[in-house]
Coordinates of C-alpha atoms in Angstrom, one line a residue:
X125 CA 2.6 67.3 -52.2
X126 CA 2.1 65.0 -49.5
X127 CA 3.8 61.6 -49.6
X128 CA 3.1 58.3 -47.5
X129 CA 4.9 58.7 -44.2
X130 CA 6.0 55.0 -43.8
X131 CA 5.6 51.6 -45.6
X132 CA 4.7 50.4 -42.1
X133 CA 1.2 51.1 -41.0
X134 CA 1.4 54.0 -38.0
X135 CA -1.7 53.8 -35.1
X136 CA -4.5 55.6 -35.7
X137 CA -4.0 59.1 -33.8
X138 CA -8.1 58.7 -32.4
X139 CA -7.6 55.2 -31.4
X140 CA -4.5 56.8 -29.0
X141 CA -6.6 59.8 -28.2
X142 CA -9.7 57.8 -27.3
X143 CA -7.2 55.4 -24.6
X144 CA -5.2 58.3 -23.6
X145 CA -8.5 60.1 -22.4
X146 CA -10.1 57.4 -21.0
X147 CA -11.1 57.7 -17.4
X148 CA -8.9 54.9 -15.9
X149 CA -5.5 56.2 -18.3
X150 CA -6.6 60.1 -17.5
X151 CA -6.9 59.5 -13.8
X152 CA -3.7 57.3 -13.6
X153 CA -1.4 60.1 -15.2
X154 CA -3.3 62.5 -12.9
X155 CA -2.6 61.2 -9.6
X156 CA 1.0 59.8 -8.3
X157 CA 1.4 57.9 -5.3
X158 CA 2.5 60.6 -3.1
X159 CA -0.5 62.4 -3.7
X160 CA -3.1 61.9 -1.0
X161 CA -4.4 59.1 -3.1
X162 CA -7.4 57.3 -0.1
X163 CA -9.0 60.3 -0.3
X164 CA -9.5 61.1 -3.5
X165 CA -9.9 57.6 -5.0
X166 CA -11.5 57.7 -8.2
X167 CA -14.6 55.4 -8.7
X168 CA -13.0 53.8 -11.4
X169 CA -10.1 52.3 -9.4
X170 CA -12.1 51.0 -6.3
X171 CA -12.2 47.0 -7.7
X172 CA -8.9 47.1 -8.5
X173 CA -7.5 49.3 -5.9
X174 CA -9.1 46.9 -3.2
X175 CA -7.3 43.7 -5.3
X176 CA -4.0 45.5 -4.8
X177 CA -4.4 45.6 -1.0
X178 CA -5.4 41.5 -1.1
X179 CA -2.6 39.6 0.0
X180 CA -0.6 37.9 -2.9
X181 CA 2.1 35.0 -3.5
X182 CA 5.3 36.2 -1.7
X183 CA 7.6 37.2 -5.0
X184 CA 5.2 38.4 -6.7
X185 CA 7.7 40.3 -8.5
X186 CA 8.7 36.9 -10.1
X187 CA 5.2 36.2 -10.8
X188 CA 5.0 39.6 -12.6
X189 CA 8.2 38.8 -14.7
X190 CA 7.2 35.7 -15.6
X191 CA 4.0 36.6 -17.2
X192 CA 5.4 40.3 -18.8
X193 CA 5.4 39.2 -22.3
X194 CA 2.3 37.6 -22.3
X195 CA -0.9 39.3 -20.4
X196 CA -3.5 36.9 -20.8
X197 CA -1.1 34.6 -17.9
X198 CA -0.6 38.0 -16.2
X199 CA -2.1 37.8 -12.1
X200 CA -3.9 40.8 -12.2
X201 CA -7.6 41.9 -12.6
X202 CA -9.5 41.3 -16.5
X203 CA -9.7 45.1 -16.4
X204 CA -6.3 46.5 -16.1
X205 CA -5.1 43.4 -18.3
X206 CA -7.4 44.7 -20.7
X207 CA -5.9 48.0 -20.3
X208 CA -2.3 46.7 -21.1
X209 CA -3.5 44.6 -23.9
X210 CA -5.1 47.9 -25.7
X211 CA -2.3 50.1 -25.0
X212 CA 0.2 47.4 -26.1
X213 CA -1.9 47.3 -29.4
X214 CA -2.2 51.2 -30.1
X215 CA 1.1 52.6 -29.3
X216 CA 3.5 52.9 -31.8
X217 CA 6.4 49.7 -32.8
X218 CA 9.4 50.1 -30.5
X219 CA 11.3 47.4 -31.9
X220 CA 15.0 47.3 -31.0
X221 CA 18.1 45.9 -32.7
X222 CA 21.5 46.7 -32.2
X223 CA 24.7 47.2 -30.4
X224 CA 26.3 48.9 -27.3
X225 CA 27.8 50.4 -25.4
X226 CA 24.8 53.5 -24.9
X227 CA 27.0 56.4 -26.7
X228 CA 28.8 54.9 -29.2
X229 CA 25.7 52.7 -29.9
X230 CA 23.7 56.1 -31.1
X231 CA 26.3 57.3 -32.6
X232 CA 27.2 54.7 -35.0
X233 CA 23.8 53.7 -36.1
X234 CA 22.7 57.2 -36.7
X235 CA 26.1 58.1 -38.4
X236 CA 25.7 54.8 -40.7
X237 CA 22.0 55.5 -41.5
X238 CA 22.9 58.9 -42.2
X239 CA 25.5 58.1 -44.7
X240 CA 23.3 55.4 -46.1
X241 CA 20.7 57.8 -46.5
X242 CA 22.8 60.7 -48.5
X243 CA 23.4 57.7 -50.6
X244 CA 19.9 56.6 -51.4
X245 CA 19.7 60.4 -52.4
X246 CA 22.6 60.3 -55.1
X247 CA 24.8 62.7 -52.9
X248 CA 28.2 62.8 -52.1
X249 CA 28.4 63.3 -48.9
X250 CA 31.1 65.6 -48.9
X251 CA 28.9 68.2 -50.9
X252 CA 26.3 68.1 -48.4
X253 CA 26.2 70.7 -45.7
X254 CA 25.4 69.4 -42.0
X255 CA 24.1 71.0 -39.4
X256 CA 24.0 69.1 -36.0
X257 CA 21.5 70.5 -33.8
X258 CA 22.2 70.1 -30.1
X259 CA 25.8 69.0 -31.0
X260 CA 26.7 68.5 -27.4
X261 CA 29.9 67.3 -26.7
X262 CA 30.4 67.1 -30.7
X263 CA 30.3 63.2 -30.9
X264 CA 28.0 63.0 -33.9
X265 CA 29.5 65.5 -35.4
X266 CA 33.2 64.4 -35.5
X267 CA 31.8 60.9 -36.2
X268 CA 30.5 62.2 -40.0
X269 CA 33.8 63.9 -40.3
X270 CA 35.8 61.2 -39.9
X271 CA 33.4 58.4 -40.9
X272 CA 31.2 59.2 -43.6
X273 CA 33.0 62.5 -45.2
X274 CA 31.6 65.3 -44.7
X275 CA 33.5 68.5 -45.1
X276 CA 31.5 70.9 -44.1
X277 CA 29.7 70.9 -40.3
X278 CA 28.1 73.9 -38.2
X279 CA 27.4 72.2 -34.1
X280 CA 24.7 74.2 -32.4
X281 CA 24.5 74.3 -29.0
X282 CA 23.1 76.3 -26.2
X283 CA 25.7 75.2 -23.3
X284 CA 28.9 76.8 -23.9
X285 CA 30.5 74.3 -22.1
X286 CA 29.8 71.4 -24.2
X287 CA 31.2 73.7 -27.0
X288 CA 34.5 74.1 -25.7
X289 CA 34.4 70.3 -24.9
X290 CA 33.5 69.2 -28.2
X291 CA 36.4 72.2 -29.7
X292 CA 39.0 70.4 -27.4
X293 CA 38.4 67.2 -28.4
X294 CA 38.9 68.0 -32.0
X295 CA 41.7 69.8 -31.4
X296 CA 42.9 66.8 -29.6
X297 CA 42.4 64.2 -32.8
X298 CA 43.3 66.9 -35.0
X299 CA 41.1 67.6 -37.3
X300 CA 41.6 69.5 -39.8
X301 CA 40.5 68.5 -43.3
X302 CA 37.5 71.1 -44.3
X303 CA 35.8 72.6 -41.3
X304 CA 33.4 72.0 -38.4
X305 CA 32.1 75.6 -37.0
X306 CA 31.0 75.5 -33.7
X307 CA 28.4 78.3 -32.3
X308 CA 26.9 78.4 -29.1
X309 CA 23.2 79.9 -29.7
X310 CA 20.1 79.5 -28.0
X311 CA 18.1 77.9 -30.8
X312 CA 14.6 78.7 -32.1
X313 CA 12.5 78.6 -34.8
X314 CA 13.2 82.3 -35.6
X315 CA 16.9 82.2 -35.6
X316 CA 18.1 78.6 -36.6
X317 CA 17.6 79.9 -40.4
X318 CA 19.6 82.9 -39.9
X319 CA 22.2 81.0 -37.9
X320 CA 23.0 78.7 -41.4
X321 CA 22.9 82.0 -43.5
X322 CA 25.4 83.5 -40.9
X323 CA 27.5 80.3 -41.4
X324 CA 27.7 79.8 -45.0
X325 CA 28.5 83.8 -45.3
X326 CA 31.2 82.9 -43.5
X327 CA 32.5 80.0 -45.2
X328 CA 34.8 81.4 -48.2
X329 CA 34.3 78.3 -50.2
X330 CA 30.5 79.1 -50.8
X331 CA 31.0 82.0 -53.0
X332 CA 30.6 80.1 -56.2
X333 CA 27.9 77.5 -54.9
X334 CA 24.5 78.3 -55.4
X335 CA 21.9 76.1 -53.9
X336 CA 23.9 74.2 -51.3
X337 CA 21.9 71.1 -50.0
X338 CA 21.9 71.2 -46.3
X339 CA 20.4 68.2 -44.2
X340 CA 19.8 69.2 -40.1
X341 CA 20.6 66.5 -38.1
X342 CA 19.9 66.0 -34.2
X343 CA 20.9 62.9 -31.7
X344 CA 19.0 64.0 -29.2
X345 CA 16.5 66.7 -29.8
X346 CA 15.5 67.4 -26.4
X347 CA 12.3 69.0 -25.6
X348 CA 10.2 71.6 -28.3
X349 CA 13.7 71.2 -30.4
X350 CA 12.5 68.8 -32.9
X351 CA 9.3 70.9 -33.6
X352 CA 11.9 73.7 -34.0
X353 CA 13.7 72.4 -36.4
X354 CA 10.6 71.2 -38.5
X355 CA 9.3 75.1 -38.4
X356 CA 12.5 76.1 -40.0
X357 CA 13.3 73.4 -42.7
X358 CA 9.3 74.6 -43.8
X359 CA 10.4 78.0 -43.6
X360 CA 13.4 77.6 -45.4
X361 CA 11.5 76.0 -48.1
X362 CA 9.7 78.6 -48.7
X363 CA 12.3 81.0 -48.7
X364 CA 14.6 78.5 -50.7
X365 CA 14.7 81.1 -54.0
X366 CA 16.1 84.0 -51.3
X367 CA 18.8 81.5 -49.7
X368 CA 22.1 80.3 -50.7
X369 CA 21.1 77.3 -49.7
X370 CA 18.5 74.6 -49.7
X371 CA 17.2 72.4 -47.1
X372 CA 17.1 68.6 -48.3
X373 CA 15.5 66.9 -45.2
X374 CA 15.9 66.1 -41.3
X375 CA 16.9 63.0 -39.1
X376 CA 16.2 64.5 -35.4
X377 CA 15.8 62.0 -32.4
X378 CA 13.5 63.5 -29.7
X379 CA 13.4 63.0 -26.6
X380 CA 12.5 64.8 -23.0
X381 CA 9.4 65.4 -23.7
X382 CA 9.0 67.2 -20.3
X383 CA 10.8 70.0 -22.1
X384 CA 7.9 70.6 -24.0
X385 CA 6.4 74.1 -24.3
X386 CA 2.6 72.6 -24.6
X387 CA 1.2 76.3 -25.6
X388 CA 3.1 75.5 -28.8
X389 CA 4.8 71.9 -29.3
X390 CA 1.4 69.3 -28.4
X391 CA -0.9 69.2 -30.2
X392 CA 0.3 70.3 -33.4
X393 CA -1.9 68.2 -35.7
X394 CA -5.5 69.4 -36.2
X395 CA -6.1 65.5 -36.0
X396 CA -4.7 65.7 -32.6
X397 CA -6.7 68.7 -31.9
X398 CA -9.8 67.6 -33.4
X399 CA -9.6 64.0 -31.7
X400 CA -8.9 65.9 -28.2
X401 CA -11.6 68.4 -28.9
X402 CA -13.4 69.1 -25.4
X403 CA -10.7 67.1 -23.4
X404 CA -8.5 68.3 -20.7
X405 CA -5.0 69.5 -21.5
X406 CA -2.7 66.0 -20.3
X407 CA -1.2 66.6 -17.4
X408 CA 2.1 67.4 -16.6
X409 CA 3.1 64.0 -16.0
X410 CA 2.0 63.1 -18.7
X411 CA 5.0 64.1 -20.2
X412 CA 7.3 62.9 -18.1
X413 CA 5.5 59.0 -18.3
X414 CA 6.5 59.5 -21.7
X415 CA 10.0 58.6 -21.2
X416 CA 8.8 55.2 -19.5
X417 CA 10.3 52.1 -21.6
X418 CA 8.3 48.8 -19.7
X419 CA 8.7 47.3 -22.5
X420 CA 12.4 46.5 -21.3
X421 CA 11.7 45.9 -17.6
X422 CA 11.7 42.1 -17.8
X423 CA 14.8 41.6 -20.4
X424 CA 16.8 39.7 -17.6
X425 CA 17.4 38.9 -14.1
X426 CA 19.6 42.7 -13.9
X427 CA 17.2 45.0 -15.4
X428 CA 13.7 42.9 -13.7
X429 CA 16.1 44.0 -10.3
X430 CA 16.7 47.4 -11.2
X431 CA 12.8 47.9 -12.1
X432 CA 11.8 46.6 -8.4
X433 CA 14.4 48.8 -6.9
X434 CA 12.8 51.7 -8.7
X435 CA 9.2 50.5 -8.2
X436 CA 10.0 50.4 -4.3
X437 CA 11.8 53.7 -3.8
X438 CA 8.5 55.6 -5.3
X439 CA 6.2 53.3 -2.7
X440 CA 8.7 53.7 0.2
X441 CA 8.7 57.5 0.0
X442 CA 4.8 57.9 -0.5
X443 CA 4.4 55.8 2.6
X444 CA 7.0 57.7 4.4
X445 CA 5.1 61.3 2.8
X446 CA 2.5 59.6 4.5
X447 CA 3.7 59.3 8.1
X448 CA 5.5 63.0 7.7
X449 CA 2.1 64.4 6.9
X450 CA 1.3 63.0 10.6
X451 CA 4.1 65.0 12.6
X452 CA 3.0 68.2 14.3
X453 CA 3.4 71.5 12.5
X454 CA 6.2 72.8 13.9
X455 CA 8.0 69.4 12.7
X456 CA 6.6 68.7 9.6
X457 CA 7.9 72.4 8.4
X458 CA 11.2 71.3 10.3
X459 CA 14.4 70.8 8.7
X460 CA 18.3 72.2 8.6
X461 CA 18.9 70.6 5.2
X462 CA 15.6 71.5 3.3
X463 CA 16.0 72.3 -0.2
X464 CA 15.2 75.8 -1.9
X465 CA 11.3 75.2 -3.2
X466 CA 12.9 75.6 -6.7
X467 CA 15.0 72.6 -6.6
X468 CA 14.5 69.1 -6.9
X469 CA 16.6 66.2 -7.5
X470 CA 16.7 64.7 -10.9
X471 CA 17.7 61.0 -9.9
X472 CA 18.1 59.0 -6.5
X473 CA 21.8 59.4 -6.4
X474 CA 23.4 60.4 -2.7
X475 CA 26.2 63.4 -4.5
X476 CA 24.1 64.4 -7.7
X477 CA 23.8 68.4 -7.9
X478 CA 20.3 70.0 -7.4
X479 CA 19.2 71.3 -10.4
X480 CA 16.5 74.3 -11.0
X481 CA 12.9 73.3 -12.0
X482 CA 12.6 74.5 -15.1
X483 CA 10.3 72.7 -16.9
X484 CA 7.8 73.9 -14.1
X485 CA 6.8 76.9 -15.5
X486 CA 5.4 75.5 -18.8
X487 CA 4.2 72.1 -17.1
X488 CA 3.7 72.5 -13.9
X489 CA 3.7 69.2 -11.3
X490 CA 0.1 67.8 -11.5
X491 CA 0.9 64.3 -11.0
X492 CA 4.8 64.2 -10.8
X493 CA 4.7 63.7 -6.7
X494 CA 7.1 66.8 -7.0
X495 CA 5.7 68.4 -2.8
X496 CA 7.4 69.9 -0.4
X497 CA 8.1 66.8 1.2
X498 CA 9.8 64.9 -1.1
X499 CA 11.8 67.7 -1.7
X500 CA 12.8 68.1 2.0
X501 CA 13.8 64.2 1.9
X502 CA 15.6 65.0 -1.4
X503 CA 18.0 62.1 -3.2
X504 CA 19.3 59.0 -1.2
X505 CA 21.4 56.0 -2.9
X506 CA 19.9 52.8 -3.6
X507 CA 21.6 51.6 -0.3
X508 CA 19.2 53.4 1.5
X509 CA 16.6 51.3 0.3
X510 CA 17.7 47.6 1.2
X511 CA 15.4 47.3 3.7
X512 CA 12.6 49.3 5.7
X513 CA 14.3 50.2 8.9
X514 CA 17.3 51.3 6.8
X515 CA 15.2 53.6 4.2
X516 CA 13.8 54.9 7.8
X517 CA 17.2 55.5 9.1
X518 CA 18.8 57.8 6.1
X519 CA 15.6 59.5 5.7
X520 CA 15.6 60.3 9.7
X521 CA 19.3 61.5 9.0
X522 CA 18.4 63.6 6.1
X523 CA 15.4 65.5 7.4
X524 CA 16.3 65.6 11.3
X525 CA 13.6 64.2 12.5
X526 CA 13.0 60.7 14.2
X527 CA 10.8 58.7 12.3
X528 CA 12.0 54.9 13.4
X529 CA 9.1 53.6 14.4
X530 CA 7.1 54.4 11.4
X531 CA 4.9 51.3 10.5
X532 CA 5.2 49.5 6.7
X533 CA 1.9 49.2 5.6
X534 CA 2.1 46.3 3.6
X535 CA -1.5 46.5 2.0
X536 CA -1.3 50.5 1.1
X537 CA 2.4 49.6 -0.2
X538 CA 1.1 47.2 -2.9
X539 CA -1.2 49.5 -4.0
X540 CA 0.9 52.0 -4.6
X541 CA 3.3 49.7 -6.4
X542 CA 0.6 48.6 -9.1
X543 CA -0.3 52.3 -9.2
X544 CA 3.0 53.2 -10.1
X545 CA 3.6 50.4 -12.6
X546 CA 0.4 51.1 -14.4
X547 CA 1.0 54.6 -14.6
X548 CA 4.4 53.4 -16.3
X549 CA 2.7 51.6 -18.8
X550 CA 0.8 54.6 -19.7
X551 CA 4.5 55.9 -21.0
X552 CA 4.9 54.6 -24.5
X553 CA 0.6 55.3 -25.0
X554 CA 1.8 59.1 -25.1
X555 CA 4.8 59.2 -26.8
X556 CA 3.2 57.2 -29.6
X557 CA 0.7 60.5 -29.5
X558 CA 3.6 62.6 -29.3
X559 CA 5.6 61.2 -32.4
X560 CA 2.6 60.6 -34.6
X561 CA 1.4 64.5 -34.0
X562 CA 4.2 65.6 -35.4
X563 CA 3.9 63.4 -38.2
X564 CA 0.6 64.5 -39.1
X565 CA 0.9 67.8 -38.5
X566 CA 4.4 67.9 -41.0
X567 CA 2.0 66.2 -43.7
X568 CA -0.5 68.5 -42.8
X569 CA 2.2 71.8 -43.8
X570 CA 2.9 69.8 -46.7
X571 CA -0.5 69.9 -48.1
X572 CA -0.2 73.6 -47.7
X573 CA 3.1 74.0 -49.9
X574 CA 3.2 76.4 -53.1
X575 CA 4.3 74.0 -56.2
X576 CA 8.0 75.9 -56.0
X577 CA 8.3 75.4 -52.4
X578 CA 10.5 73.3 -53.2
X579 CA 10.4 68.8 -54.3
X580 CA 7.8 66.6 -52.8
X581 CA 8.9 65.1 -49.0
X582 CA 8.1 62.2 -47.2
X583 CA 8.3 61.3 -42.9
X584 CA 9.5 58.1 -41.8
X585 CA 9.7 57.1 -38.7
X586 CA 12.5 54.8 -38.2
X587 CA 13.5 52.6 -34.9
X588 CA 16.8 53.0 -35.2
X589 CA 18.6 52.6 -31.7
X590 CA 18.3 49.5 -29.4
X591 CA 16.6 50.2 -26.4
X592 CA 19.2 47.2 -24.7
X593 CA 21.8 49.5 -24.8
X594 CA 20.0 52.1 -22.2
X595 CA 18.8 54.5 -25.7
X596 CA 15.5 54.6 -24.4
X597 CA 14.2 57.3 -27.3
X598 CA 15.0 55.3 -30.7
X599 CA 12.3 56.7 -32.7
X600 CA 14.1 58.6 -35.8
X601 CA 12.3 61.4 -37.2
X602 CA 13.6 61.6 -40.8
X603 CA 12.4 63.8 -43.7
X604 CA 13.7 62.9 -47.4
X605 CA 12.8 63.9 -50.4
X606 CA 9.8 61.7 -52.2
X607 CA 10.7 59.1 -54.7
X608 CA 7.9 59.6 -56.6

């Protein structure tokens, strides 16, 4: 029952697993650079830990942007341009193409591939049920209303908010031809099925249609949603002969993988599993590296800027943790604006709104630099970081205390900036083990199917945003019926 999972050839899940729990890649997602990282150097960084601290040529940012796309010119140690080369080769093809803005972007090319696909399945799209899981604001959705004809919608959301939103706006265009039902619902694996029964009950047209084809959709399936949705098309397969309906396949996006419940979203695959057997769990940042696009740092002058702006706001604040950790007690626990321990910015923006931790009781913060002292110095604008003295002054501003005179270390900042880049290039390493788990471990259910589970399937993966346009996730995750 199973069927090939791509024309294109995928990396092999061990040769990912083998670089991923390597001692130089383990280490680097283990340790951030505002961890106390002189004294707990792992032997396998001293060469090039020492390198970084040699002096170099004086923009050697330029030097670094000029040798991006091609490693073997790159300025840096055989090692850890080895270590670029290998995970450039084993993580899975990001290739871009496309248009912009961001929003529209996604939208379009996921509506158009959507409607193309319905096609290649001899369906009119306006007998196809849709559901559109994490609707949002309701942008995908309206967009195969209007677009590519479908009559029949259920949005799923969790935030009642973007519900209304997405209700006001279609009361705003006026839509009205068939129906788009909106339900706000905290989706899971147990209840998604349930929630498309509930829905077609509902719709009076259904009465006389046995067997409805219903394709799940999701733009952004943030966190353990995707895997939630793959449980229940499975499920509903297997159910299909007690259902008024019957699930014909999936397109789902992912993304925030530091959503993830690890317990039960990674690993899935038992090739996963049995690659990893004996290894430490990743750790939590891990996850959160997995969102990391390098591969677009060095498009042009703009986006090689913004890079070195975000390189030099994580070394300036681990120096700076650095210096704080040197205050006396009674000033280093000092501050009238600290944060509540359960909040923490989720940018570097001045006005942005803390924001619970959440994703710290599944993941924890090994690695993330997430202490009680970046928390205390909280968000500051990119402003603040045009030069030394005034990153010193905002931060003396922010956490009441005077720390003007605080040296720039100029060696241990370099360090920390290759550090921090190399633990960025980690990024796309994981998420190619990410995405390719839940390949295998789909194919895997597959082989377990009963003949009248329903028609073969197939998994593609499909790149099918362009990460230009700021849609850093653009794998597809799209399930079809096989051709065969």
């Amino acid at each position: 029952m199973i069927s090939k999972s791509s024309s294109r050839k995928h990396p092999e899940i061990k040769d990912i697993c083998n670089l991923v729990d390597s001692e130089l890649l383990f280490s680097l997602m283990n340790i951030h650079p505002n961890d106390d990282v002189e004294s707990i150097l792992p032997r396998s960084w001293l060469s090039w830990w020492h390198w970084a601290a040699e002096d170099m040529p004086a923009d050697s940012g330029d030097a670094l942007h000029d040798a991006f796309g091609t490693p073997q010119r790159w300025p840096i140690r055989y090692d850890l341009r080895q270590m670029v080369m290998y995970c450039e080769a084993v993580k899975f093809d990001l290739n871009s193409w496309g248009m912009s803005p961001k929003k529209a972007h996604e939208v379009l090319r996921l509506t158009t591939y959507i409607a193309d696909l319905l096609c290649s399945m001899n369906l009119n799209a306006a007998s196809v049920r849709i559901v559109d899981v994490g609707a949002g604001q309701g942008y995908l959705t309206r967009a195969l209303k209007l677009y590519v004809g479908s009559r029949h919608l259920l949005a799923l959301d969790s935030d009642d908010a973007q519900t209304r939103g997405a209700q006001k706006a279609e009361d705003k265009l006026r839509i009205r031809d068939g129906s788009i039902t909106h339900k706000t619902v905290h989706i899971t694996s147990q209840n998604l099925i349930q929630t498309v029964n509930e829905w077609i009950a509902e719709d009076t047209d259904s009465d006389d249609a046995p067997n409805m084809p219903v394709l799940f959709v999701a733009l952004h399936a943030c966190g353990s949603l995707t895997p939630t949705i793959l449980r229940s098309l499975l499920e509903a397969r297997r159910k299909r002969r007690r259902l008024r309906w019957t699930p014909i396949g999936v397109i789902a996006v992912g993304c925030c993988y530091n959503l993830l419940s690890p317990e039960a979203d990674f690993p899935l695959s038992g090739a996963v599993r049995s690659a990893r057997v004996g290894k430490p769990p990743l750790p939590s940042s891990a996850y959160h590296l997995a969102a990391q696009i390098p591969d677009q740092w060095a498009r042009n002058a703009v986006t090689w800027q913004e890079t070195s702006l975000a390189v030099r706001k994580v070394a300036w604040r681990a120096l700076l943790g650095r210096n704080l950790k040197t205050l006396p007690a009674k000033l280093h626990g000092l501050n009238g604006t600290t944060r509540r321990m359960n909040e923490v910015p989720s940018d570097d923006s001045s006005n942005a709104v803390p924001k619970p931790l959440a994703r710290v009781s599944c993941l924890g913060t090994t690695g993330t630099g997430n202490n009680h002292d970046m928390r205390r110095l909280g968000r500051l604008n990119h402003a603040a970081y045009a030069s030394w003295d005034i990153f010193c002054s905002r931060a003396s501003e922010k956490i009441g205390v005077s720390i003007h005179d605080y040296e720039r270390d100029s060696q241990l900042e370099r360090q920390l900036q290759i550090l921090h880049v190399l633990r960025c290039l980690c990024g796309p390493l994981v998420e190619s083990l990410f995405v390719l788990d839940r390949v295998r471990w789909f194919e895997e259910q597959l082989a377990t199917e009963e003949p009248d589970d329903g028609p073969p399937l197939k998994v593609d993966l499909v790149n099918i945003f362009d990460q230009e346009t700021g849609s850093g996730r653009n794998i597809a995750f799209v399930i079809s019926p096989s051709r065969r």
